[in-house]
Amino acid sequence: MTWRLALGLLLLPITGCASMQVDRDLKHAELSQQYRGAIAQVTAPDATEPCTTPNAGTAWTMFDFTPSTPVVRLPSGMNAAAICVRIPEGARAMEMHSDAKGGMTYFELIVLHPSQQFLDGNKQLIKDLPGPKLSPQDTLNGFGLYGVTVLTTDLSNARYAIVYVHPESLEGAVDVYTGYHTIPVPYGPYGQVKIRFK
């Protein structure tokens, strides 16, 4: 085998992955532009209506962020696609997980990075978390982001949680280390979010 053939066989998977990443990045740019255009118009008057009562116990409550998710004016004054969840009485923490979509490899994936706003019983803003602490999580069910928001301190009076997609998050990405190099997985506007309370 000549050195050129050996080099070609070595580079074939790398160039294939690079091509997938280019396709993914073009798709991400298209979806981000679509989302920014969509949030220019409010489609639902109240960020807290309707508001979902989460599943009891350890079961996750799942939401899909799609192009048809209502766009609301958030209590902070910004427009965004958003979903409201009632915080159960006595809840001490809110777990949140978002799933990546797009393919089987990190080169193809786009992951939703959800943001949070917490409101009191009068639907007044207590706290806006445009960048809650979320870490990459790769399980048998797939890749995503996971985080916990503690509700026992400054959020002890929170009665509503609004999960939304911050348009500035679309500029970011999470770096995934594969064992021999790092691959950025960009944050996109669409995907599934799971929530549960403890």
Tab-separated table of N, CA, C and O in Angstrom, residues 113-181:
chain	number	residue	atom	x	y	z
A	113	HIS	N	-30.760	24.811	24.257
A	113	HIS	CA	-30.289	25.306	25.546
A	113	HIS	C	-31.411	26.138	26.173
A	113	HIS	O	-31.571	27.315	25.862
A	114	PRO	N	-32.240	25.524	27.037
A	114	PRO	CA	-33.376	26.260	27.602
A	114	PRO	C	-32.949	27.262	28.664
A	114	PRO	O	-31.990	27.040	29.408
A	115	SER	N	-33.674	28.373	28.712
A	115	SER	CA	-33.497	29.383	29.747
A	115	SER	C	-34.719	29.333	30.664
A	115	SER	O	-35.718	28.689	30.349
A	116	GLN	N	-34.639	30.039	31.804
A	116	GLN	CA	-35.724	29.968	32.784
A	116	GLN	C	-36.048	31.347	33.354
A	116	GLN	O	-35.141	32.171	33.549
A	117	GLN	N	-37.339	31.569	33.627
A	117	GLN	CA	-37.784	32.698	34.438
A	117	GLN	C	-38.700	32.145	35.520
A	117	GLN	O	-39.497	31.238	35.258
A	118	PHE	N	-38.581	32.700	36.712
A	118	PHE	CA	-39.387	32.255	37.843
A	118	PHE	C	-40.261	33.402	38.326
A	118	PHE	O	-39.776	34.520	38.508
A	119	LEU	N	-41.565	33.097	38.514
A	119	LEU	CA	-42.547	34.098	38.916
A	119	LEU	C	-43.173	33.712	40.246
A	119	LEU	O	-43.294	32.523	40.577
A	120	ASP	N	-43.635	34.721	40.981
A	120	ASP	CA	-44.329	34.455	42.239
A	120	ASP	C	-45.814	34.172	41.980
A	120	ASP	O	-46.256	34.101	40.825
A	121	GLY	N	-46.595	34.040	43.043
A	121	GLY	CA	-48.009	33.722	42.913
A	121	GLY	C	-48.819	34.801	42.213
A	121	GLY	O	-49.909	34.531	41.689
A	122	ASN	N	-48.295	36.032	42.191
A	122	ASN	CA	-48.951	37.134	41.481
A	122	ASN	C	-48.416	37.303	40.058
A	122	ASN	O	-48.686	38.306	39.409
A	123	LYS	N	-47.628	36.336	39.623
A	123	LYS	CA	-47.040	36.300	38.277
A	123	LYS	C	-46.063	37.455	38.039
A	123	LYS	O	-45.906	37.940	36.933
A	124	GLN	N	-45.403	37.859	39.122
A	124	GLN	CA	-44.363	38.877	39.036
A	124	GLN	C	-43.001	38.184	38.970
A	124	GLN	O	-42.771	37.187	39.652
A	125	LEU	N	-42.116	38.746	38.161
A	125	LEU	CA	-40.797	38.142	37.957
A	125	LEU	C	-39.961	38.198	39.233
A	125	LEU	O	-39.794	39.250	39.831
A	126	ILE	N	-39.452	37.024	39.625
A	126	ILE	CA	-38.514	36.939	40.746
A	126	ILE	C	-37.085	36.883	40.207
A	126	ILE	O	-36.203	37.591	40.677
A	127	LYS	N	-36.883	36.015	39.210
A	127	LYS	CA	-35.512	35.817	38.714
A	127	LYS	C	-35.532	35.337	37.272
A	127	LYS	O	-36.357	34.498	36.906
A	128	ASP	N	-34.621	35.887	36.482
A	128	ASP	CA	-34.423	35.464	35.096
A	128	ASP	C	-33.079	34.754	35.019
A	128	ASP	O	-32.058	35.298	35.453
A	129	LEU	N	-33.102	33.535	34.482
A	129	LEU	CA	-31.861	32.768	34.306
A	129	LEU	C	-31.670	32.490	32.810
A	129	LEU	O	-32.022	31.414	32.323
A	130	PRO	N	-31.132	33.452	32.066
A	130	PRO	CA	-30.938	33.216	30.633
A	130	PRO	C	-29.919	32.116	30.354
A	130	PRO	O	-29.974	31.464	29.315
A	131	GLY	N	-29.007	31.902	31.295
A	131	GLY	CA	-28.000	30.851	31.124
A	131	GLY	C	-27.909	29.971	32.348
A	131	GLY	O	-26.905	30.005	33.076
A	132	PRO	N	-28.958	29.164	32.639
A	132	PRO	CA	-28.857	28.280	33.808
A	132	PRO	C	-27.707	27.296	33.636
A	132	PRO	O	-27.286	26.998	32.516
A	133	LYS	N	-27.198	26.804	34.764
A	133	LYS	CA	-26.065	25.873	34.715
A	133	LYS	C	-26.528	24.527	34.158
A	133	LYS	O	-27.271	23.799	34.812
A	134	LEU	N	-26.096	24.242	32.958
A	134	LEU	CA	-26.421	22.976	32.301
A	134	LEU	C	-25.126	22.321	31.843
A	134	LEU	O	-24.242	22.991	31.307
A	135	SER	N	-25.029	21.032	32.045
A	135	SER	CA	-23.820	20.323	31.632
A	135	SER	C	-24.179	19.243	30.619
A	135	SER	O	-25.296	18.725	30.615
A	136	PRO	N	-23.229	18.901	29.739
A	136	PRO	CA	-23.501	17.836	28.760
A	136	PRO	C	-23.692	16.501	29.448
A	136	PRO	O	-23.019	16.198	30.436
A	137	GLN	N	-24.633	15.735	28.920
A	137	GLN	CA	-24.920	14.415	29.483
A	137	GLN	C	-25.167	13.449	28.325
A	137	GLN	O	-26.036	13.684	27.496
A	138	ASP	N	-24.370	12.411	28.267
A	138	ASP	CA	-24.493	11.412	27.204
A	138	ASP	C	-24.889	10.088	27.840
A	138	ASP	O	-24.123	9.508	28.601
A	139	THR	N	-26.113	9.630	27.555
A	139	THR	CA	-26.623	8.402	28.147
A	139	THR	C	-27.071	7.452	27.038
A	139	THR	O	-26.977	7.778	25.849
A	140	LEU	N	-27.605	6.310	27.422
A	140	LEU	CA	-28.127	5.361	26.444
A	140	LEU	C	-29.299	5.955	25.666
A	140	LEU	O	-29.601	5.525	24.561
A	141	ASN	N	-29.978	6.942	26.273
A	141	ASN	CA	-31.112	7.589	25.608
A	141	ASN	C	-30.684	8.695	24.645
A	141	ASN	O	-31.521	9.275	23.967
A	142	GLY	N	-29.391	9.007	24.617
A	142	GLY	CA	-28.906	10.037	23.709
A	142	GLY	C	-28.188	11.151	24.442
A	142	GLY	O	-28.024	11.142	25.660
A	143	PHE	N	-27.780	12.143	23.669
A	143	PHE	CA	-27.010	13.275	24.185
A	143	PHE	C	-27.944	14.435	24.515
A	143	PHE	O	-28.946	14.646	23.838
A	144	GLY	N	-27.599	15.186	25.554
A	144	GLY	CA	-28.384	16.365	25.898
A	144	GLY	C	-27.691	17.198	26.957
A	144	GLY	O	-26.513	16.996	27.262
A	145	LEU	N	-28.423	18.148	27.495
A	145	LEU	CA	-27.938	19.010	28.567
A	145	LEU	C	-28.793	18.758	29.804
A	145	LEU	O	-30.001	18.539	29.701
A	146	TYR	N	-28.163	18.819	30.976
A	146	TYR	CA	-28.874	18.556	32.227
A	146	TYR	C	-28.450	19.569	33.273
A	146	TYR	O	-27.279	19.940	33.359
A	147	GLY	N	-29.414	20.004	34.087
A	147	GLY	CA	-29.097	20.913	35.169
A	147	GLY	C	-30.163	20.892	36.246
A	147	GLY	O	-31.284	20.434	36.027
A	148	VAL	N	-29.802	21.420	37.412
A	148	VAL	CA	-30.707	21.502	38.558
A	148	VAL	C	-30.732	22.951	39.040
A	148	VAL	O	-29.680	23.578	39.213
A	149	THR	N	-31.941	23.476	39.243
A	149	THR	CA	-32.114	24.800	39.828
A	149	THR	C	-32.708	24.618	41.219
A	149	THR	O	-33.788	24.040	41.367
A	150	VAL	N	-31.995	25.098	42.244
A	150	VAL	CA	-32.450	24.983	43.627
A	150	VAL	C	-33.525	26.033	43.884
A	150	VAL	O	-33.375	27.206	43.519
A	151	LEU	N	-34.619	25.601	44.513
A	151	LEU	CA	-35.766	26.479	44.739
A	151	LEU	C	-35.937	26.884	46.200
A	151	LEU	O	-36.945	27.498	46.557
A	152	THR	N	-34.979	26.560	47.065
A	152	THR	CA	-35.164	26.773	48.500
A	152	THR	C	-34.609	28.097	49.004
A	152	THR	O	-34.844	28.454	50.157
A	153	THR	N	-33.892	28.843	48.187
A	153	THR	CA	-33.296	30.099	48.667
A	153	THR	C	-34.055	31.289	48.073
A	153	THR	O	-35.169	31.574	48.486
A	154	ASP	N	-33.468	31.974	47.104
A	154	ASP	CA	-34.116	33.173	46.543
A	154	ASP	C	-35.337	32.833	45.692
A	154	ASP	O	-36.096	33.723	45.317
A	155	LEU	N	-35.558	31.556	45.388
A	155	LEU	CA	-36.725	31.150	44.594
A	155	LEU	C	-37.777	30.427	45.433
A	155	LEU	O	-38.658	29.766	44.898
A	156	SER	N	-37.705	30.583	46.759
A	156	SER	CA	-38.645	29.866	47.627
A	156	SER	C	-40.093	30.311	47.435
A	156	SER	O	-41.016	29.557	47.739
A	157	ASN	N	-40.300	31.533	46.930
A	157	ASN	CA	-41.660	32.030	46.689
A	157	ASN	C	-42.113	31.822	45.246
A	157	ASN	O	-43.203	32.276	44.870
A	158	ALA	N	-41.317	31.161	44.439
A	158	ALA	CA	-41.678	30.954	43.026
A	158	ALA	C	-42.829	29.965	42.916
A	158	ALA	O	-42.839	28.918	43.569
A	159	ARG	N	-43.814	30.299	42.079
A	159	ARG	CA	-44.971	29.434	41.849
A	159	ARG	C	-45.098	29.014	40.385
A	159	ARG	O	-45.812	28.077	40.068
A	160	TYR	N	-44.400	29.740	39.506
A	160	TYR	CA	-44.431	29.437	38.070
A	160	TYR	C	-43.001	29.444	37.544
A	160	TYR	O	-42.194	30.298	37.916
A	161	ALA	N	-42.710	28.489	36.670
A	161	ALA	CA	-41.431	28.461	35.955
A	161	ALA	C	-41.737	28.593	34.469
A	161	ALA	O	-42.573	27.852	33.940
A	162	ILE	N	-41.106	29.535	33.832
A	162	ILE	CA	-41.250	29.692	32.390
A	162	ILE	C	-39.940	29.233	31.748
A	162	ILE	O	-38.871	29.764	32.060
A	163	VAL	N	-40.042	28.232	30.911
A	163	VAL	CA	-38.881	27.726	30.167
A	163	VAL	C	-38.962	28.342	28.784
A	163	VAL	O	-40.003	28.268	28.125
A	164	TYR	N	-37.884	28.975	28.351
A	164	TYR	CA	-37.912	29.677	27.075
A	164	TYR	C	-36.592	29.529	26.325
A	164	TYR	O	-35.595	29.065	26.889
A	165	VAL	N	-36.615	29.924	25.061
A	165	VAL	CA	-35.411	29.875	24.235
A	165	VAL	C	-34.913	31.302	24.035
A	165	VAL	O	-35.543	32.106	23.349
A	166	HIS	N	-33.789	31.615	24.668
A	166	HIS	CA	-33.198	32.946	24.550
A	166	HIS	C	-32.503	33.050	23.195
A	166	HIS	O	-31.672	32.203	22.854
A	167	PRO	N	-32.824	34.083	22.398
A	167	PRO	CA	-32.207	34.165	21.063
A	167	PRO	C	-30.683	34.255	21.095
A	167	PRO	O	-30.018	33.772	20.175
A	168	GLU	N	-30.126	34.813	22.164
A	168	GLU	CA	-28.664	34.917	22.237
A	168	GLU	C	-28.006	33.565	22.476
A	168	GLU	O	-26.826	33.386	22.182
A	169	SER	N	-28.776	32.600	23.016
A	169	SER	CA	-28.193	31.273	23.239
A	169	SER	C	-27.826	30.607	21.921
A	169	SER	O	-26.957	29.727	21.880
A	170	LEU	N	-28.465	31.032	20.827
A	170	LEU	CA	-28.223	30.406	19.530
A	170	LEU	C	-26.809	30.672	19.010
A	170	LEU	O	-26.372	30.039	18.051
A	171	GLU	N	-26.101	31.600	19.651
A	171	GLU	CA	-24.709	31.877	19.277
A	171	GLU	C	-23.739	30.944	19.976
A	171	GLU	O	-22.554	30.922	19.650
A	172	GLY	N	-24.228	30.173	20.945
A	172	GLY	CA	-23.342	29.352	21.755
A	172	GLY	C	-23.303	27.900	21.332
A	172	GLY	O	-23.999	27.456	20.415
A	173	ALA	N	-22.486	27.137	22.048
A	173	ALA	CA	-22.328	25.703	21.809
A	173	ALA	C	-21.747	25.071	23.056
A	173	ALA	O	-21.164	25.753	23.905
A	174	VAL	N	-21.929	23.762	23.182
A	174	VAL	CA	-21.288	23.015	24.247
A	174	VAL	C	-20.188	22.175	23.614
A	174	VAL	O	-20.392	21.551	22.568
A	175	ASP	N	-19.005	22.206	24.215
A	175	ASP	CA	-17.885	21.424	23.702
A	175	ASP	C	-17.939	20.012	24.265
A	175	ASP	O	-18.060	19.824	25.477
A	176	VAL	N	-17.872	19.032	23.377
A	176	VAL	CA	-17.890	17.627	23.762
A	176	VAL	C	-16.525	17.029	23.449
A	176	VAL	O	-16.067	17.086	22.302
A	177	TYR	N	-15.886	16.473	24.471
A	177	TYR	CA	-14.576	15.842	24.284
A	177	TYR	C	-14.783	14.364	23.983
A	177	TYR	O	-15.388	13.640	24.763
A	178	THR	N	-14.300	13.910	22.841
A	178	THR	CA	-14.538	12.538	22.393
A	178	THR	C	-13.462	11.557	22.831
A	178	THR	O	-13.580	10.369	22.595
A	179	GLY	N	-12.401	12.048	23.442
A	179	GLY	CA	-11.298	11.182	23.824
A	179	GLY	C	-10.040	11.537	23.072
A	179	GLY	O	-8.943	11.301	23.545
A	180	TYR	N	-10.208	12.115	21.880
A	180	TYR	CA	-9.017	12.553	21.144
A	180	TYR	C	-9.184	13.937	20.545
A	180	TYR	O	-8.213	14.531	20.105
A	181	HIS	N	-10.385	14.488	20.518
A	181	HIS	CA	-10.544	15.887	20.146
A	181	HIS	C	-11.896	16.400	20.636
A	181	HIS	O	-12.740	15.629	21.081
